[in-house]
XYZ file of C-alpha atoms in Angstrom:
470
model
C -138.382 -90.891 103.566
C -134.774 -90.891 104.744
C -133.948 -93.660 107.175
C -132.139 -92.724 110.377
C -128.825 -94.348 111.309
C -130.536 -96.280 114.119
C -133.105 -97.745 111.709
C -130.443 -98.726 109.149
C -128.296 -100.199 111.934
C -131.234 -102.256 113.256
C -132.186 -103.511 109.789
C -128.623 -104.671 109.111
C -128.508 -106.644 112.345
C -131.966 -108.147 111.833
C -131.275 -109.225 108.232
C -127.882 -110.680 109.116
C -129.463 -113.296 111.389
C -131.297 -115.253 108.606
C -128.396 -114.617 106.190
C -126.156 -116.448 108.660
C -128.349 -119.567 108.321
C -127.837 -119.562 104.544
C -124.070 -119.122 104.922
C -123.877 -122.067 107.317
C -125.316 -124.387 104.639
C -122.543 -123.622 102.111
C -120.434 -126.813 101.885
C -117.328 -125.396 100.186
C -114.902 -123.501 102.494
C -113.635 -121.332 99.635
C -117.153 -120.437 98.541
C -118.172 -119.732 102.141
C -115.239 -117.331 102.581
C -116.059 -115.562 99.332
C -119.765 -115.208 100.181
C -119.039 -113.836 103.684
C -116.645 -111.293 102.174
C -118.955 -110.214 99.360
C -121.855 -109.755 101.791
C -119.581 -107.715 104.066
C -118.362 -105.436 101.284
C -121.842 -104.967 99.781
C -123.417 -104.271 103.185
C -120.696 -101.756 104.018
C -120.967 -99.997 100.648
C -124.769 -99.775 100.801
C -124.709 -98.280 104.302
C -121.608 -96.069 104.313
C -121.014 -95.437 100.609
C -117.664 -93.890 99.783
C -116.532 -94.123 103.396
C -115.837 -97.797 102.674
C -112.460 -96.557 101.410
C -111.366 -96.152 105.046
C -111.702 -99.833 106.068
C -110.417 -100.882 102.634
C -107.288 -98.780 103.069
C -106.802 -99.988 106.659
C -107.065 -103.621 105.579
C -104.750 -103.404 102.582
C -102.174 -101.327 104.484
C -102.225 -103.772 107.420
C -101.792 -106.794 105.163
C -98.850 -105.109 103.423
C -97.346 -104.253 106.810
C -97.614 -107.867 107.962
C -95.880 -109.063 104.818
C -93.143 -106.409 104.908
C -92.450 -106.163 108.645
C -92.817 -109.870 109.325
C -94.236 -111.811 112.288
C -91.699 -110.645 114.873
C -92.789 -106.992 114.911
C -96.016 -106.816 112.898
C -98.205 -106.717 116.032
C -96.508 -103.532 117.278
C -96.692 -101.899 113.860
C -100.380 -102.744 113.464
C -101.267 -101.624 116.994
C -99.904 -98.124 116.531
C -100.643 -97.955 112.793
C -104.325 -98.909 113.076
C -104.934 -96.649 116.061
C -103.087 -93.856 114.276
C -105.341 -94.250 111.256
C -108.363 -94.354 113.578
C -107.358 -90.896 114.836
C -107.121 -89.618 111.245
C -110.422 -91.315 110.371
C -112.206 -89.350 113.092
C -110.616 -86.018 112.200
C -110.535 -86.377 108.400
C -113.167 -83.625 107.983
C -110.543 -81.135 109.149
C -108.524 -82.096 106.050
C -111.327 -81.571 103.560
C -112.504 -85.207 103.548
C -116.234 -85.770 104.219
C -117.054 -86.378 107.872
C -117.755 -90.011 108.648
C -121.164 -91.228 109.814
C -121.851 -93.173 113.037
C -122.303 -96.379 111.015
C -118.953 -95.787 109.276
C -117.434 -95.384 112.723
C -118.896 -98.726 113.850
C -117.402 -100.541 110.848
C -114.000 -98.930 111.361
C -114.024 -99.744 115.085
C -114.412 -103.470 114.595
C -112.106 -103.736 111.614
C -109.456 -102.030 113.783
C -109.858 -104.714 116.460
C -109.688 -107.489 113.871
C -106.556 -106.159 112.182
C -104.642 -105.518 115.404
C -105.754 -108.872 116.803
C -104.620 -110.523 113.555
C -101.159 -109.016 113.982
C -100.907 -110.400 117.514
C -102.176 -113.837 116.433
C -99.538 -114.026 113.689
C -96.822 -112.897 116.128
C -97.935 -115.367 118.797
C -98.076 -118.186 116.220
C -94.513 -117.368 115.150
C -93.346 -117.563 118.759
C -95.308 -120.744 119.398
C -93.789 -122.518 116.400
C -90.287 -121.723 117.638
C -91.067 -122.626 121.248
C -90.102 -125.874 122.950
C -92.410 -125.409 125.949
C -94.602 -128.351 126.943
C -94.656 -131.898 125.684
C -94.488 -132.876 122.015
C -98.223 -133.636 122.094
C -99.066 -130.207 123.558
C -96.945 -128.439 120.948
C -98.609 -130.430 118.176
C -102.087 -129.562 119.460
C -101.252 -125.854 119.724
C -99.859 -125.884 116.209
C -102.976 -127.640 114.909
C -105.662 -125.721 116.822
C -104.166 -122.367 117.857
C -101.528 -121.225 115.374
C -102.452 -119.487 112.129
C -100.709 -118.894 108.802
C -103.146 -116.938 106.606
C -102.505 -115.761 103.068
C -103.057 -112.135 102.065
C -106.442 -113.056 100.569
C -107.412 -114.908 103.764
C -106.592 -111.841 105.855
C -108.655 -109.557 103.635
C -111.597 -111.949 103.704
C -111.432 -112.104 107.509
C -111.333 -108.311 107.765
C -114.494 -107.942 105.668
C -116.485 -110.945 106.885
C -120.013 -109.628 107.430
C -120.458 -111.443 110.763
C -119.919 -108.907 113.551
C -119.038 -106.184 111.071
C -121.282 -103.506 112.568
C -121.700 -104.381 116.252
C -119.270 -107.156 117.049
C -118.620 -109.509 118.648
C -114.876 -109.479 118.190
C -113.569 -112.884 117.199
C -110.062 -114.046 116.391
C -108.874 -115.113 112.956
C -108.581 -118.628 114.360
C -112.273 -118.590 115.311
C -113.167 -117.417 111.805
C -110.971 -120.122 110.275
C -112.563 -122.799 112.438
C -116.017 -121.753 111.229
C -114.929 -121.919 107.595
C -113.228 -125.307 107.860
C -115.386 -126.873 110.571
C -115.311 -130.669 110.091
C -118.794 -131.177 111.546
C -120.849 -128.161 110.495
C -124.047 -130.174 110.100
C -123.905 -131.193 113.786
C -123.487 -127.664 115.129
C -126.769 -126.432 116.642
C -128.134 -122.989 115.865
C -131.806 -122.802 116.820
C -131.372 -124.441 120.229
C -129.064 -121.740 121.666
C -130.634 -118.997 119.517
C -134.225 -119.104 120.775
C -133.468 -118.422 124.478
C -131.321 -115.459 123.429
C -134.027 -113.977 121.202
C -136.646 -114.397 123.944
C -134.882 -111.631 125.867
C -135.442 -109.068 123.109
C -139.139 -108.152 123.615
C -138.750 -107.036 127.252
C -135.526 -105.176 126.492
C -137.109 -103.529 123.445
C -140.202 -102.406 125.358
C -138.005 -101.008 128.146
C -135.922 -99.097 125.620
C -138.965 -97.630 123.852
C -140.694 -96.698 127.114
C -137.782 -94.747 128.565
C -136.809 -93.261 125.181
C -140.306 -91.807 124.897
C -140.013 -89.859 128.154
C -136.285 -89.078 128.361
C -133.591 -87.985 125.907
C -130.017 -86.781 126.209
C -130.657 -83.633 124.139
C -132.766 -82.205 126.960
C -129.696 -82.069 129.232
C -128.098 -79.670 126.759
C -130.810 -77.034 127.210
C -130.980 -74.217 129.763
C -134.465 -75.365 130.745
C -133.059 -78.633 132.100
C -130.852 -76.801 134.607
C -133.823 -74.881 135.963
C -135.150 -78.117 137.444
C -134.320 -78.960 141.096
C -131.249 -80.951 142.102
C -133.147 -84.218 142.660
C -134.487 -84.119 139.070
C -131.042 -83.522 137.568
C -129.547 -86.275 139.721
C -132.301 -88.759 138.847
C -132.093 -88.021 135.112
C -128.892 -90.008 134.658
C -130.667 -93.215 135.776
C -133.102 -93.474 132.815
C -130.346 -92.283 130.479
C -128.194 -95.257 131.446
C -131.208 -97.575 131.047
C -131.698 -96.284 127.483
C -127.972 -96.539 126.786
C -127.577 -100.127 127.928
C -130.841 -101.556 126.589
C -129.959 -100.216 123.132
C -126.620 -102.010 123.310
C -128.204 -105.148 124.766
C -130.408 -105.438 121.672
C -127.482 -104.913 119.293
C -125.277 -107.467 121.055
C -128.023 -110.086 121.290
C -128.669 -109.790 117.547
C -124.936 -109.946 116.879
C -124.612 -113.125 118.925
C -127.653 -114.511 117.099
C -125.943 -113.826 113.774
C -122.959 -115.880 114.959
C -125.208 -118.725 116.100
C -127.084 -119.012 112.815
C -123.784 -119.066 110.874
C -122.030 -121.451 113.285
C -119.281 -118.982 114.169
C -117.738 -119.564 117.586
C -119.304 -123.000 118.132
C -116.937 -125.390 119.884
C -117.420 -128.678 121.744
C -118.331 -128.073 125.375
C -115.679 -130.571 126.425
C -112.979 -128.223 125.086
C -114.060 -125.615 127.682
C -114.275 -122.582 125.357
C -113.829 -119.148 126.901
C -115.163 -115.815 125.722
C -113.018 -114.461 122.889
C -110.326 -117.080 123.356
C -112.037 -120.215 122.131
C -111.123 -123.758 123.263
C -108.835 -124.048 126.295
C -108.616 -127.864 126.459
C -107.084 -128.725 123.105
C -106.822 -132.434 123.846
C -110.576 -132.633 124.449
C -111.144 -130.529 121.332
C -109.158 -132.996 119.247
C -110.959 -135.965 120.794
C -114.345 -134.365 120.125
C -113.523 -133.766 116.468
C -112.254 -137.342 116.091
C -115.197 -138.878 117.961
C -117.943 -140.657 116.021
C -120.455 -139.957 118.797
C -122.623 -136.854 119.018
C -120.901 -133.822 120.514
C -122.369 -131.030 122.651
C -121.476 -127.518 121.453
C -121.722 -124.050 122.947
C -121.126 -120.473 121.762
C -119.206 -119.174 124.745
C -116.444 -117.917 122.411
C -118.704 -115.199 120.961
C -120.638 -114.507 124.165
C -120.679 -110.698 124.392
C -123.132 -110.039 127.151
C -124.202 -111.335 130.540
C -127.326 -109.358 131.385
C -127.360 -110.865 134.868
C -123.803 -109.687 135.490
C -124.548 -106.214 134.136
C -127.778 -105.771 136.057
C -127.233 -107.742 139.266
C -123.469 -108.203 139.552
C -122.513 -106.831 142.972
C -119.208 -105.168 142.037
C -117.965 -102.757 139.395
C -115.425 -105.333 138.265
C -118.162 -107.922 137.697
C -120.248 -105.363 135.831
C -117.347 -104.451 133.548
C -116.541 -108.092 132.833
C -120.160 -108.783 131.871
C -120.303 -105.919 129.359
C -119.151 -106.218 125.736
C -117.187 -109.274 126.808
C -115.359 -110.074 123.561
C -113.995 -106.517 123.398
C -113.012 -106.905 127.064
C -111.114 -110.025 125.996
C -109.356 -108.049 123.258
C -108.349 -105.306 125.699
C -107.136 -107.815 128.286
C -105.215 -109.984 125.802
C -103.680 -107.423 123.474
C -103.334 -104.464 125.816
C -103.467 -105.145 129.565
C -101.301 -108.290 129.508
C -98.834 -106.790 127.007
C -97.985 -103.736 129.108
C -94.310 -104.078 130.189
C -93.611 -105.016 133.809
C -91.964 -101.632 134.306
C -95.423 -100.079 133.818
C -97.343 -102.772 135.690
C -98.789 -100.286 138.197
C -100.420 -98.362 135.335
C -101.901 -101.299 133.428
C -105.525 -100.490 134.255
C -105.104 -96.789 133.443
C -103.341 -97.592 130.144
C -106.018 -100.126 129.205
C -108.817 -97.672 130.014
C -107.083 -94.991 127.922
C -106.804 -97.381 124.964
C -110.473 -98.293 125.397
C -111.459 -94.613 125.486
C -109.415 -93.900 122.349
C -110.985 -96.853 120.560
C -114.473 -95.568 121.404
C -113.709 -92.060 120.144
C -111.793 -88.845 120.600
C -114.495 -86.968 122.499
C -113.436 -85.763 125.966
C -116.493 -87.414 127.537
C -115.022 -90.860 126.888
C -111.795 -90.015 128.696
C -113.536 -88.296 131.602
C -115.586 -91.446 132.135
C -113.005 -94.139 131.448
C -110.282 -92.569 133.562
C -112.670 -92.511 136.524
C -112.954 -96.315 136.312
C -109.563 -97.125 137.952
C -110.403 -94.812 140.862
C -113.822 -96.455 141.295
C -112.198 -99.896 141.266
C -109.636 -98.877 143.895
C -112.311 -97.316 146.089
C -114.466 -100.419 145.820
C -111.564 -102.764 146.619
C -110.619 -100.679 149.677
C -114.182 -100.591 150.988
C -114.612 -104.335 150.531
C -111.316 -105.054 152.272
C -112.261 -102.734 155.132
C -115.894 -103.667 155.715
C -116.804 -106.958 154.015
C -116.398 -109.256 156.990
C -118.566 -110.387 159.857
C -121.920 -112.148 159.820
C -123.493 -113.557 156.656
C -126.354 -111.083 156.995
C -123.944 -108.136 157.157
C -121.962 -109.366 154.149
C -125.169 -109.822 152.148
C -126.324 -106.300 153.043
C -122.898 -104.885 152.217
C -122.897 -106.627 148.814
C -126.267 -105.087 147.930
C -124.937 -101.675 148.978
C -121.992 -102.301 146.633
C -124.453 -103.123 143.866
C -126.362 -99.877 144.448
C -123.227 -97.711 144.285
C -121.930 -99.702 141.279
C -125.070 -98.880 139.319
C -124.930 -95.213 140.355
C -121.269 -95.045 139.277
C -122.236 -96.428 135.864
C -125.131 -93.938 135.654
C -122.696 -91.128 136.381
C -120.009 -92.248 133.929
C -122.588 -92.982 131.232
C -123.321 -89.258 130.993
C -119.808 -88.686 129.677
C -120.463 -91.301 126.968
C -123.702 -89.657 125.935
C -122.839 -85.968 126.242
C -119.381 -86.471 124.676
C -118.337 -82.811 124.679
C -116.241 -81.428 127.515
C -118.533 -78.480 128.218
C -121.736 -80.547 128.181
C -120.283 -83.252 130.438
C -118.766 -80.875 132.970
C -121.890 -78.729 133.021
C -124.044 -81.718 133.898
C -121.625 -83.108 136.502
C -121.259 -79.629 138.004
C -125.063 -79.333 138.293
C -125.050 -82.392 140.591
C -121.918 -81.117 142.395
C -119.615 -83.804 140.917
C -121.291 -86.232 143.275
C -119.827 -89.300 141.531
C -116.295 -88.009 142.036
C -116.942 -86.889 145.612
C -118.450 -90.198 146.750
C -115.715 -92.200 145.011
C -112.931 -90.213 146.698
C -114.679 -90.460 150.082
C -114.969 -94.242 149.734
C -111.332 -94.428 148.669
C -110.140 -92.499 151.733
C -112.490 -94.186 154.223
C -111.583 -97.630 152.923
C -107.862 -96.897 153.108
C -108.069 -95.543 156.660
C -110.243 -98.351 158.047
C -108.199 -101.017 156.260
C -104.974 -99.517 157.608
C -106.426 -99.368 161.121
C -107.571 -102.990 160.867
C -104.127 -104.112 159.735
C -102.529 -102.150 162.575
C -104.860 -103.770 165.121
C -104.119 -107.231 163.727
C -100.390 -106.544 163.871
C -100.632 -105.268 167.461
C -102.716 -108.287 168.492
C -100.160 -110.658 166.954
C -97.304 -108.969 168.818
C -99.250 -109.178 172.122
C -99.825 -112.924 171.627
C -96.148 -113.487 170.861
C -95.195 -111.495 173.970
C -97.532 -113.591 176.166
C -96.106 -116.811 174.750
C -92.529 -115.686 175.360
C -93.350 -114.885 178.998
């Protein structure tokens, strides 16, 4: 019996969790690197076969580019080079090369993030080493705990490390290096933080199976679906988004679990690690490593998902920040913050476009992602216009925001699932582009009320000044 991609994908994630425990026990850094790489290559070959040539080529070409171009410009070269190859990767069947599978796509997605991130880390390390900012102690700590100087073999081993290879999380080369050379591996907890995370899986899994049994995206592509009344078509996007996000919740929880069993992303709590970034208080990090006392660790660096934020966060911005958080870090650090000041006004749109391109070349991604900036503006305007007054009103308004946030995600999710332009537009048209209409209405209403409020405040201030002058 042929296994489906979803079954293979699930088996890989499940098996990687106990494998991580074995990797953590390896005492030799060089052996640990080699084992992680071999597992990554073998797992990729067994699941995607000959398509492994794509990530192999990307890795070797990127390493050569870093060596030839040098640290000053390698990040720019890798950004455009890796995304350029990603475009070819997804259209290679038009050139007579076998079409890639969804699992091949997953591997290529995360190796693209790693390679581009590696280029930026090398560039930032080069700048840091030539910088005179901060005290001598601060510069020494950044050199010791932030900067990297990997060999070609190190870079290849990082690219093919099995941890996070198929579903993330994204982690920096520095995070990978810290796992390999951790001075106190035996003290790093795994089971303590792992068990609470795994306890979430049964409920999420049952929810996924329940809704998957009754609803599927293929039904929206049939003529029969559009014979149903408006309320049915409108409601259908709600269970579709539940299926979409619970499937990803399970993958991300298992991916985080894999990191926990292997010790990847574990840093002393005192160093205040942040998602994707790692330690932010380097002095405390150094003190923790030098301390002879027991140290408390956490895995915030590889934290990909806040289910509370996704499900109950009141705003779209909070929902976005709680979703695939390490990839959000990558987008913020290597895209949003790197956009030149001359294009500052377009940072969100540029970042959303990059995110859409990373996800795929289907029009549905772009139709959904490019609606995000408009939703954010509409939400900000409505909050500025109406979120004031009594505590009870503010609480009610926040829950209304939550309701419309979830409906916006339902609406945009259909673009992710239907992918094709005709399928997506046909569905949105069948519900009269309600997501677009409501968003534009909120944008206009918020702008008008906010402008009126500012005008009233300005008039009131002038009246008070006039009374005082008299």
